[in-house]
Short mmCIF file of C-alpha atoms in Angstrom, two decimals:
data_model
loop_
_atom_site.label_atom_id
_atom_site.label_comp_id
_atom_site.label_asym_id
_atom_site.label_seq_id
_atom_site.Cartn_x
_atom_site.Cartn_y
_atom_site.Cartn_z
CA MET Z 54 -25.36 0.62 -8.56
CA ARG Z 55 -21.81 -0.63 -8.14
CA ALA Z 56 -20.79 1.08 -11.39
CA ALA Z 57 -22.37 4.33 -10.17
CA GLY Z 58 -20.57 3.93 -6.85
CA LEU Z 59 -17.26 3.46 -8.63
CA LEU Z 60 -17.87 6.64 -10.63
CA GLY Z 61 -18.69 8.48 -7.41
CA SER Z 62 -15.47 7.14 -5.87
CA LEU Z 63 -13.49 8.51 -8.81
CA LEU Z 64 -15.05 11.94 -8.25
CA ILE Z 65 -14.09 11.77 -4.57
CA LEU Z 66 -10.55 10.84 -5.58
CA LEU Z 67 -10.35 13.86 -7.91
CA ALA Z 68 -11.49 16.12 -5.07
CA VAL Z 69 -8.86 14.69 -2.71
CA LEU Z 70 -6.16 15.08 -5.37
CA ALA Z 71 -7.05 18.77 -5.70
CA LEU Z 72 -7.09 19.14 -1.90
CA SER Z 73 -3.66 17.53 -1.63
CA ILE Z 74 -2.22 20.04 -4.09
CA ALA Z 75 -3.91 23.01 -2.42
CA VAL Z 76 -3.14 22.28 1.25
CA GLY Z 77 0.30 22.80 2.72
CA SER Z 78 2.47 25.26 4.61
CA LYS Z 79 1.23 27.82 2.08
CA PRO Z 80 -2.49 27.23 1.45
CA LEU Z 81 -3.61 27.80 -2.14
CA SER Z 82 -7.07 28.39 -3.52
CA LEU Z 83 -8.32 26.20 -6.35
CA GLY Z 84 -7.88 29.14 -8.72
CA GLU Z 85 -4.27 29.57 -7.67
CA VAL Z 86 -3.70 25.83 -8.09
CA TRP Z 87 -5.15 25.96 -11.60
CA ASN Z 88 -2.95 28.92 -12.58
CA ALA Z 89 0.14 27.30 -11.10
CA LEU Z 90 -0.49 24.10 -13.04
CA PHE Z 91 -0.46 25.76 -16.44
CA ASP Z 92 1.23 29.15 -16.06
CA PRO Z 93 5.05 28.98 -15.71
CA HIS Z 94 5.05 32.62 -14.59
CA SER Z 95 2.75 31.97 -11.64
CA PRO Z 96 4.43 32.66 -8.26
CA ASP Z 97 3.20 29.26 -7.08
CA TYR Z 98 4.44 27.30 -10.11
CA ALA Z 99 7.55 25.92 -8.38
CA VAL Z 100 5.66 24.96 -5.21
CA VAL Z 101 3.02 23.04 -7.14
CA HIS Z 102 5.25 21.36 -9.71
CA ASP Z 103 8.33 20.64 -7.61
CA MET Z 104 6.70 19.66 -4.31
CA ARG Z 105 2.97 19.06 -4.27
CA LEU Z 106 2.39 17.34 -7.61
CA PRO Z 107 5.08 14.67 -6.98
CA ARG Z 108 3.81 14.17 -3.43
CA THR Z 109 0.23 13.82 -4.60
CA ALA Z 110 1.15 11.48 -7.47
CA MET Z 111 3.19 9.32 -5.10
CA GLY Z 112 0.25 9.15 -2.69
CA LEU Z 113 -1.97 8.08 -5.58
CA LEU Z 114 0.40 5.29 -6.65
CA ALA Z 115 1.30 4.08 -3.16
CA GLY Z 116 -2.31 4.14 -2.01
CA ALA Z 117 -3.48 2.13 -5.02
CA ALA Z 118 -0.64 -0.36 -4.52
CA LEU Z 119 -1.35 -0.89 -0.82
CA GLY Z 120 -5.11 -1.10 -1.30
CA LEU Z 121 -4.82 -3.67 -4.08
CA ALA Z 122 -2.26 -5.67 -2.14
CA GLY Z 123 -4.60 -5.75 0.86
CA GLY Z 124 -7.54 -6.89 -1.25
CA VAL Z 125 -5.52 -9.67 -2.85
CA MET Z 126 -4.09 -10.83 0.49
CA GLN Z 127 -7.51 -10.93 2.13
CA ALA Z 128 -8.83 -12.98 -0.76
CA LEU Z 129 -5.82 -15.30 -0.68
CA THR Z 130 -6.09 -15.99 3.06
CA ARG Z 131 -9.91 -15.84 3.10
CA ASN Z 132 -9.59 -13.49 6.05
CA PRO Z 133 -11.12 -9.98 5.86
CA LEU Z 134 -8.72 -8.80 8.57
CA ALA Z 135 -5.58 -9.87 6.71
CA ASP Z 136 -3.01 -7.29 5.73
CA PRO Z 137 -0.01 -7.50 3.38
CA GLY Z 138 2.18 -7.31 6.47
CA LEU Z 139 0.67 -10.58 7.69
CA MET Z 140 2.63 -12.45 5.02
CA GLY Z 141 5.89 -10.69 5.82
CA ILE Z 142 6.17 -9.05 2.39
CA ASN Z 143 6.55 -5.52 3.78
CA ALA Z 144 8.94 -6.84 6.41
CA GLY Z 145 11.06 -8.51 3.73
CA SER Z 146 11.30 -5.26 1.76
CA SER Z 147 12.13 -3.31 4.92
CA ALA Z 148 14.81 -5.79 6.01
CA ALA Z 149 16.48 -5.71 2.60
CA VAL Z 150 16.46 -1.90 2.45
CA ALA Z 151 17.76 -1.68 6.04
CA SER Z 152 20.63 -4.02 5.12
CA ALA Z 153 21.41 -1.96 2.02
CA ILE Z 154 21.51 1.26 4.05
CA ALA Z 155 23.61 -0.17 6.90
CA LEU Z 156 26.02 -2.38 4.94
CA LEU Z 157 26.27 -0.75 1.51
CA GLY Z 158 25.45 2.89 2.21
CA VAL Z 159 22.55 2.96 -0.23
CA GLY Z 160 20.58 6.18 0.12
CA THR Z 161 18.48 6.70 -3.00
CA PHE Z 162 15.31 5.26 -4.46
CA ASP Z 163 17.27 3.70 -7.33
CA GLY Z 164 18.96 1.50 -4.75
CA TYR Z 165 15.97 1.02 -2.47
CA ILE Z 166 13.63 -0.29 -5.15
CA TRP Z 167 15.76 -3.25 -6.19
CA PHE Z 168 16.60 -4.24 -2.64
CA ALA Z 169 12.92 -3.90 -1.72
CA PHE Z 170 11.97 -6.24 -4.56
CA LEU Z 171 14.77 -8.63 -3.63
CA GLY Z 172 13.62 -8.77 -0.02
CA ALA Z 173 9.99 -9.20 -1.01
CA ALA Z 174 10.88 -11.92 -3.54
CA VAL Z 175 13.02 -13.87 -1.06
CA VAL Z 176 10.29 -13.73 1.56
CA SER Z 177 7.74 -14.80 -1.04
CA VAL Z 178 9.80 -17.89 -1.89
CA LEU Z 179 10.34 -18.67 1.79
CA LEU Z 180 6.66 -18.13 2.46
CA TYR Z 181 5.62 -20.50 -0.30
CA THR Z 182 8.19 -23.11 0.78
CA VAL Z 183 7.51 -22.94 4.52
CA GLY Z 184 3.78 -22.72 3.87
CA GLY Z 185 3.80 -26.10 2.15
CA GLY Z 186 4.71 -25.48 -1.50
CA ARG Z 187 2.06 -26.86 -3.83
CA GLY Z 188 0.10 -28.09 -0.85
CA ALA Z 189 -0.02 -24.67 0.77
CA THR Z 190 -3.27 -23.71 2.45
CA PRO Z 191 -4.42 -20.22 3.53
CA ALA Z 192 -3.92 -21.08 7.21
CA ARG Z 193 -0.38 -22.38 6.69
CA LEU Z 194 0.53 -19.35 4.57
CA ALA Z 195 -0.79 -16.99 7.25
CA LEU Z 196 1.16 -18.75 10.03
CA ALA Z 197 4.37 -18.83 7.98
CA GLY Z 198 3.95 -15.15 7.11
CA ALA Z 199 3.39 -14.16 10.74
CA ALA Z 200 6.60 -15.93 11.80
CA LEU Z 201 8.63 -14.32 9.02
CA ASN Z 202 7.11 -10.93 9.76
CA ALA Z 203 8.09 -10.99 13.44
CA THR Z 204 11.61 -12.21 12.70
CA LEU Z 205 12.35 -9.66 9.99
CA TYR Z 206 11.03 -6.64 11.86
CA SER Z 207 13.15 -7.68 14.85
CA TYR Z 208 16.13 -7.68 12.50
CA VAL Z 209 15.28 -4.17 11.23
CA SER Z 210 15.04 -2.89 14.80
CA ALA Z 211 18.40 -4.46 15.66
CA VAL Z 212 20.07 -2.82 12.64
CA MET Z 213 18.72 0.58 13.61
CA LEU Z 214 19.83 0.23 17.24
CA LEU Z 215 23.32 -1.05 16.47
CA ASP Z 216 24.19 1.42 13.71
CA SER Z 217 23.59 5.05 14.62
CA ALA Z 218 24.43 6.27 11.11
CA SER Z 219 21.86 3.91 9.63
CA LEU Z 220 19.35 5.01 12.25
CA GLU Z 221 19.75 8.62 11.13
CA ARG Z 222 19.21 7.74 7.47
CA MET Z 223 16.31 5.38 8.18
CA ARG Z 224 14.35 7.23 10.83
CA PHE Z 225 12.09 9.11 8.40
CA TRP Z 226 11.87 6.28 5.89
CA THR Z 227 10.76 3.73 8.50
CA VAL Z 228 7.90 5.98 9.65
CA GLY Z 229 6.33 6.07 6.19
CA SER Z 230 6.25 9.42 4.43
CA LEU Z 231 5.26 11.14 1.19
CA ALA Z 232 7.12 14.35 2.03
CA ASP Z 233 10.29 13.57 0.07
CA ALA Z 234 8.57 12.38 -3.11
CA GLN Z 235 10.22 13.57 -6.32
CA ALA Z 236 9.03 13.55 -9.91
CA GLY Z 237 11.81 11.16 -10.92
CA THR Z 238 10.81 8.69 -8.22
CA VAL Z 239 7.17 8.84 -9.31
CA VAL Z 240 8.15 8.04 -12.90
CA LYS Z 241 10.28 5.09 -11.77
CA VAL Z 242 7.71 3.54 -9.44
CA ALA Z 243 4.71 3.97 -11.75
CA PRO Z 244 5.49 1.01 -14.10
CA PHE Z 245 5.80 -1.38 -11.16
CA VAL Z 246 2.49 -0.26 -9.66
CA LEU Z 247 0.82 -0.51 -13.07
CA ALA Z 248 2.15 -4.04 -13.57
CA GLY Z 249 0.93 -5.07 -10.12
CA LEU Z 250 -2.45 -3.48 -10.78
CA LEU Z 251 -2.95 -5.34 -14.06
CA LEU Z 252 -1.88 -8.65 -12.53
CA SER Z 253 -4.21 -8.14 -9.55
CA LEU Z 254 -7.19 -7.37 -11.77
CA ALA Z 255 -6.40 -10.40 -13.94
CA LEU Z 256 -6.47 -12.57 -10.80
CA ALA Z 257 -9.90 -11.32 -9.68
CA ARG Z 258 -11.92 -14.09 -11.32
CA PRO Z 259 -9.50 -16.94 -10.37
CA LEU Z 260 -9.42 -15.72 -6.76
CA ASN Z 261 -13.22 -15.68 -6.75
CA ALA Z 262 -13.10 -19.35 -7.72
CA LEU Z 263 -10.46 -20.07 -5.08
CA ALA Z 264 -12.73 -18.59 -2.40
CA LEU Z 265 -15.06 -21.56 -2.96
CA GLY Z 266 -12.33 -23.98 -1.87
CA ASP Z 267 -9.55 -25.76 -3.69
CA ASP Z 268 -11.74 -28.64 -4.87
CA SER Z 269 -14.40 -26.32 -6.24
CA ALA Z 270 -11.76 -24.19 -7.90
CA ARG Z 271 -10.29 -27.22 -9.62
CA ALA Z 272 -13.76 -28.27 -10.73
CA LEU Z 273 -14.14 -24.84 -12.36
CA GLY Z 274 -10.87 -25.31 -14.24
CA SER Z 275 -8.61 -23.24 -11.98
CA ARG Z 276 -5.26 -24.26 -10.56
CA PRO Z 277 -5.05 -23.19 -6.89
CA ALA Z 278 -1.27 -23.41 -6.61
CA ARG Z 279 -0.75 -21.17 -9.63
CA ILE Z 280 -3.34 -18.72 -8.40
CA ARG Z 281 -1.56 -18.44 -5.05
CA VAL Z 282 1.81 -17.94 -6.72
CA GLY Z 283 0.34 -15.24 -8.98
CA ALA Z 284 -1.27 -13.51 -5.99
CA ILE Z 285 2.00 -13.53 -4.06
CA VAL Z 286 3.85 -12.11 -7.09
CA ALA Z 287 1.27 -9.31 -7.38
CA VAL Z 288 1.59 -8.46 -3.70
CA THR Z 289 5.39 -8.61 -3.95
CA VAL Z 290 5.47 -6.08 -6.78
CA LEU Z 291 2.90 -3.76 -5.21
CA CYS Z 292 4.30 -3.80 -1.68
CA GLY Z 293 7.92 -3.69 -2.84
CA ALA Z 294 7.30 -0.58 -4.94
CA ALA Z 295 5.27 1.22 -2.28
CA THR Z 296 7.69 0.34 0.53
CA ALA Z 297 10.78 1.41 -1.43
CA ALA Z 298 9.21 4.74 -2.35
CA CYS Z 299 7.49 5.70 0.91
CA GLY Z 300 8.61 3.33 3.65
CA PRO Z 301 6.39 0.77 5.38
CA ILE Z 302 2.92 2.37 5.65
CA VAL Z 303 0.54 0.19 7.63
CA PHE Z 304 -3.23 -0.36 7.86
CA VAL Z 305 -4.15 1.03 4.42
CA GLY Z 306 -4.25 -2.49 3.02
CA LEU Z 307 -6.38 -3.59 5.95
CA MET Z 308 -8.90 -0.76 6.26
CA VAL Z 309 -9.83 -0.07 2.66
CA PRO Z 310 -10.71 -3.61 1.45
CA HIS Z 311 -12.66 -4.26 4.63
CA MET Z 312 -14.74 -1.10 4.23
CA VAL Z 313 -15.14 -1.53 0.46
CA ARG Z 314 -16.51 -5.04 0.96
CA ALA Z 315 -19.59 -3.48 2.58
CA LEU Z 316 -20.26 -1.67 -0.72
CA THR Z 317 -19.32 -4.31 -3.28
CA GLY Z 318 -19.70 -7.63 -1.53
CA PRO Z 319 -17.00 -10.30 -1.89
CA ASP Z 320 -16.77 -10.19 -5.72
CA LEU Z 321 -13.16 -9.23 -6.45
CA ARG Z 322 -14.05 -8.02 -9.93
CA TRP Z 323 -15.61 -5.02 -8.18
CA LEU Z 324 -13.75 -4.99 -4.87
CA LEU Z 325 -10.26 -4.58 -6.39
CA PRO Z 326 -11.13 -1.60 -8.65
CA TYR Z 327 -12.82 0.08 -5.68
CA CYS Z 328 -9.68 -0.53 -3.59
CA ALA Z 329 -7.47 0.97 -6.31
CA VAL Z 330 -9.60 4.15 -6.22
CA LEU Z 331 -10.45 4.54 -2.53
CA ALA Z 332 -7.10 3.53 -0.99
CA PRO Z 333 -5.43 6.67 -2.44
CA VAL Z 334 -8.34 8.67 -1.00
CA LEU Z 335 -7.48 7.33 2.45
CA LEU Z 336 -3.71 7.76 2.08
CA LEU Z 337 -3.86 11.27 0.63
CA GLY Z 338 -6.55 12.27 3.12
CA ALA Z 339 -4.29 11.10 5.96
CA ASP Z 340 -1.40 13.03 4.43
CA VAL Z 341 -3.47 16.22 4.24
CA LEU Z 342 -4.61 15.69 7.84
CA GLY Z 343 -0.98 15.33 8.92
CA ARG Z 344 -0.09 18.64 7.26
CA VAL Z 345 -2.95 20.48 8.96
CA ALA Z 346 -2.84 18.90 12.43
CA ALA Z 347 0.69 19.97 13.36
CA ARG Z 348 1.20 23.30 11.61
CA PRO Z 349 3.71 24.81 10.99
CA SER Z 350 5.32 21.37 11.12
CA GLU Z 351 3.59 18.19 9.92
CA LEU Z 352 2.94 14.59 10.90
CA GLN Z 353 4.18 11.92 8.51
CA VAL Z 354 1.43 9.96 6.81
CA GLY Z 355 2.57 6.66 8.33
CA MET Z 356 1.89 8.04 11.81
CA VAL Z 357 -1.58 9.23 10.82
CA THR Z 358 -2.60 5.91 9.25
CA THR Z 359 -1.38 4.11 12.37
CA VAL Z 360 -3.42 6.37 14.65
CA LEU Z 361 -6.49 5.91 12.46
CA GLY Z 362 -5.99 2.22 11.76
CA GLY Z 363 -5.23 0.91 15.24
CA PRO Z 364 -8.62 1.68 16.83
CA LEU Z 365 -10.43 0.69 13.65
CA PHE Z 366 -8.65 -2.67 13.61
CA LEU Z 367 -9.71 -3.30 17.21
CA TYR Z 368 -13.28 -2.40 16.25
CA PHE Z 369 -13.22 -4.88 13.35
CA VAL Z 370 -11.86 -7.63 15.60
CA ARG Z 371 -14.44 -6.89 18.28
CA ARG Z 372 -17.28 -6.90 15.76
CA ARG Z 373 -16.18 -10.25 14.32
CA LYS Z 374 -16.10 -11.77 17.81
CA VAL Z 375 -19.60 -10.47 18.56
CA ALA Z 376 -20.87 -11.80 15.20
CA ARG Z 377 -19.45 -15.25 15.90
CA ALA Z 378 -20.98 -15.26 19.40
#
């Protein structure tokens, strides 16, 4: 049944991909989309190939990255309400990119990506060190990440307020958007997302063992410290790539793993592939909704996911409290 569900999820993803290409300031029928994909003489060829295909491909990659990162983080912290932002990884990427924009005048993805990785890597090292090194526990990692997250986002806000030129360059990036996606950016970010995806899937079985507790994991032949380091590396790569390309998009990594768990159970060998498929469905669906809701203008996808995710997060928290009572 889980295999059939995954196949059904792939079909839903294909439908959303087609919808993302068809919907925009100029709506296209599926026939027009098909002609524009393969006929260079089609009047819609430039619209599809130069704007909507890169935007859709970026949504696919960023959604998969954020969904996988959320699934790995929730497994690492043993908390179904955890989000990659809880560990400060997104905040580290954002702080590094903000510094690059304000201090060095960086304004392209080629610059953003390396600063995003640098920020995520530095925060990962700090997180592991402050969280206790080899003796790190999920609770200590979560507390250390929360402290780093608050500090770094305060720094980003200060940079934006103190430097008006940086504020102008950052104001769309910090919201989280797919609107400026370009084919070259998609090609550059794809290898990083693929590497993070493969590492995450390779960690599925070890993280399953870690969920039983450190002692049980050791008894099964696993090494908890190495598993945690590998998980943090995977999240660093995934979140760094997605943040550099699209800005900090929130709640995707929280909502999708939590909802997928109702379909797959806690087994990460199924949960992570489902997240990689359904997170792009959520992100691209939110992007399409943003294009339709504010015509002729549009809402950036980061705003839409925040509006959708905030109430849902409160519902999850409320339900957990009721269940514990």
